[in-house]
Every structure is written in C-alpha cells, then in structure tokens.
mmCIF file of C-alpha atoms in Angstrom:
data_model
loop_
_atom_site.group_PDB
_atom_site.id
_atom_site.type_symbol
_atom_site.label_atom_id
_atom_site.label_comp_id
_atom_site.label_asym_id
_atom_site.label_seq_id
_atom_site.Cartn_x
_atom_site.Cartn_y
_atom_site.Cartn_z
ATOM 1 C CA PHE A 15 16.206 -38.955 10.719
ATOM 2 C CA SER A 16 14.284 -41.965 9.440
ATOM 3 C CA ALA A 17 12.875 -42.525 5.902
ATOM 4 C CA VAL A 18 9.225 -42.025 5.407
ATOM 5 C CA SER A 19 7.449 -45.348 5.047
ATOM 6 C CA CYS A 20 4.159 -46.071 3.247
ATOM 7 C CA GLY A 21 3.805 -49.469 4.766
ATOM 8 C CA SER A 22 2.370 -52.310 2.671
ATOM 9 C CA GLN A 23 1.581 -51.784 -0.935
ATOM 10 C CA PRO A 24 -2.116 -51.552 -1.865
ATOM 11 C CA SER A 25 -3.599 -54.897 -2.961
ATOM 12 C CA PRO A 26 -4.110 -55.474 -6.697
ATOM 13 C CA GLY A 27 -7.291 -54.247 -8.115
ATOM 14 C CA THR A 28 -9.807 -56.258 -10.167
ATOM 15 C CA GLN A 29 -8.001 -58.488 -12.851
ATOM 16 C CA SER A 30 -4.482 -57.205 -11.881
ATOM 17 C CA THR A 31 -1.460 -58.512 -10.097
ATOM 18 C CA GLN A 32 1.577 -57.065 -8.554
ATOM 19 C CA ALA A 33 4.473 -57.227 -11.029
ATOM 20 C CA SER A 34 7.310 -55.488 -9.193
ATOM 21 C CA THR A 35 8.328 -53.175 -6.409
ATOM 22 C CA THR A 36 11.253 -50.937 -5.501
ATOM 23 C CA GLY A 37 10.295 -50.660 -1.849
ATOM 24 C CA THR A 38 7.952 -49.062 0.545
ATOM 25 C CA THR A 39 9.714 -45.712 1.484
ATOM 26 C CA TYR A 40 9.347 -42.241 0.068
ATOM 27 C CA GLY A 41 9.945 -42.171 -3.665
ATOM 28 C CA LYS A 42 9.802 -45.930 -4.202
ATOM 29 C CA THR A 43 7.194 -47.535 -6.543
ATOM 30 C CA VAL A 44 5.065 -50.613 -6.927
ATOM 31 C CA THR A 45 3.984 -51.675 -10.450
ATOM 32 C CA TYR A 46 1.032 -53.821 -11.298
ATOM 33 C CA GLN A 47 0.028 -55.525 -14.522
ATOM 34 C CA CYS A 48 -3.388 -56.349 -15.979
ATOM 35 C CA ASN A 49 -4.159 -60.078 -16.395
ATOM 36 C CA THR A 50 -4.126 -61.349 -19.991
ATOM 37 C CA GLY A 51 -6.958 -59.968 -22.075
ATOM 38 C CA TYR A 52 -7.664 -56.903 -19.737
ATOM 39 C CA THR A 53 -6.650 -53.286 -19.829
ATOM 40 C CA THR A 54 -6.823 -50.213 -17.635
ATOM 41 C CA SER A 55 -7.020 -46.410 -18.081
ATOM 42 C CA SER A 56 -5.480 -45.758 -14.637
ATOM 43 C CA SER A 57 -1.833 -45.780 -13.850
ATOM 44 C CA LEU A 58 -0.147 -49.113 -13.330
ATOM 45 C CA THR A 59 2.599 -47.593 -11.079
ATOM 46 C CA LEU A 60 1.895 -46.320 -7.625
ATOM 47 C CA THR A 61 4.506 -44.050 -5.814
ATOM 48 C CA CYS A 62 5.236 -43.716 -2.038
ATOM 49 C CA GLN A 63 4.646 -39.987 -1.406
ATOM 50 C CA SER A 64 6.311 -37.647 1.196
ATOM 51 C CA ASN A 65 3.235 -37.824 3.445
ATOM 52 C CA GLY A 66 3.576 -41.589 3.929
ATOM 53 C CA GLN A 67 0.652 -42.474 1.648
ATOM 54 C CA TRP A 68 0.725 -44.405 -1.665
ATOM 55 C CA SER A 69 -0.421 -42.304 -4.696
ATOM 56 C CA SER A 70 -3.534 -44.332 -4.753
ATOM 57 C CA SER A 71 -5.188 -46.457 -2.003
ATOM 58 C CA SER A 72 -5.730 -49.401 -4.211
ATOM 59 C CA GLY A 73 -4.129 -51.138 -7.241
ATOM 60 C CA PRO A 74 -5.512 -50.575 -10.797
ATOM 61 C CA ALA A 75 -8.863 -52.018 -11.688
ATOM 62 C CA CYS A 76 -8.439 -53.729 -15.134
ATOM 63 C CA THR A 77 -11.432 -54.251 -17.442
ATOM 64 C CA GLY A 78 -12.138 -55.994 -20.629
ATOM 65 C CA GLU A 79 -13.546 -59.209 -21.902
ATOM 66 C CA ILE A 80 -11.708 -62.296 -22.768
ATOM 67 C CA LEU A 81 -11.702 -63.093 -26.581
ATOM 68 C CA ALA A 82 -13.251 -66.451 -27.342
ATOM 69 C CA HIS A 83 -14.407 -68.562 -30.197
ATOM 70 C CA CYS A 84 -18.114 -69.363 -30.664
ATOM 71 C CA CYS A 85 -19.336 -72.172 -32.802
ATOM 72 C CA ILE A 86 -22.943 -72.502 -33.688
ATOM 73 C CA LEU A 87 -24.160 -75.075 -36.244
ATOM 74 C CA ALA A 88 -20.516 -75.730 -37.210
ATOM 75 C CA ILE A 89 -20.013 -72.013 -38.212
ATOM 76 C CA CYS A 90 -17.290 -70.546 -36.089
ATOM 77 C CA THR A 91 -16.788 -66.840 -35.417
ATOM 78 C CA PRO A 92 -13.344 -66.159 -33.978
ATOM 79 C CA ASN A 93 -12.789 -63.255 -31.500
ATOM 80 C CA LEU A 94 -16.545 -62.990 -30.648
ATOM 81 C CA LEU A 95 -16.829 -61.005 -27.429
ATOM 82 C CA PHE A 96 -19.044 -62.462 -24.754
#
C-alpha cells in the first residue's frame, strides 16, 4: 500500500510565511508564522488528512498594523497605529 499524499503545501496566506514542514503525507504537518507585527486567530499548523487534503486549503491570513513613530511639530508619539 502507498502512503496518502496531500501534495504541495498550501501557499502562505496574507502576511505569513512557511516556517517548517514534516512532509506531505498523511499525519505530516506544515507550520506557518506571521510576519513581524502581525497576528492571526486561525491555526498556524495544517495537517495532511487521511482523505489526501490539507486541514485548510490555504495558509493563515495574518492581520494587524505595524507599530510606528509619528512626529508632528517636534512632538513624538511612540507606538501610534496608522
């Protein structure tokens, strides 16, 4: 018998990158990470299921805003979200 394969891992979602993988066959995982300054409420790890499909068809979408410094008239406000 041959191992169930899920094929290529789903592409990373918005503002995320693939961090690691254990393979593309049943039970193996692919883990993503959000880019600096971003978070996600979805799982960062997808698993190859017994039906040959990944547990999600895409990598996580990470959201958030980069923290920045804003200076107006020489008055600076650190961590102002824009």
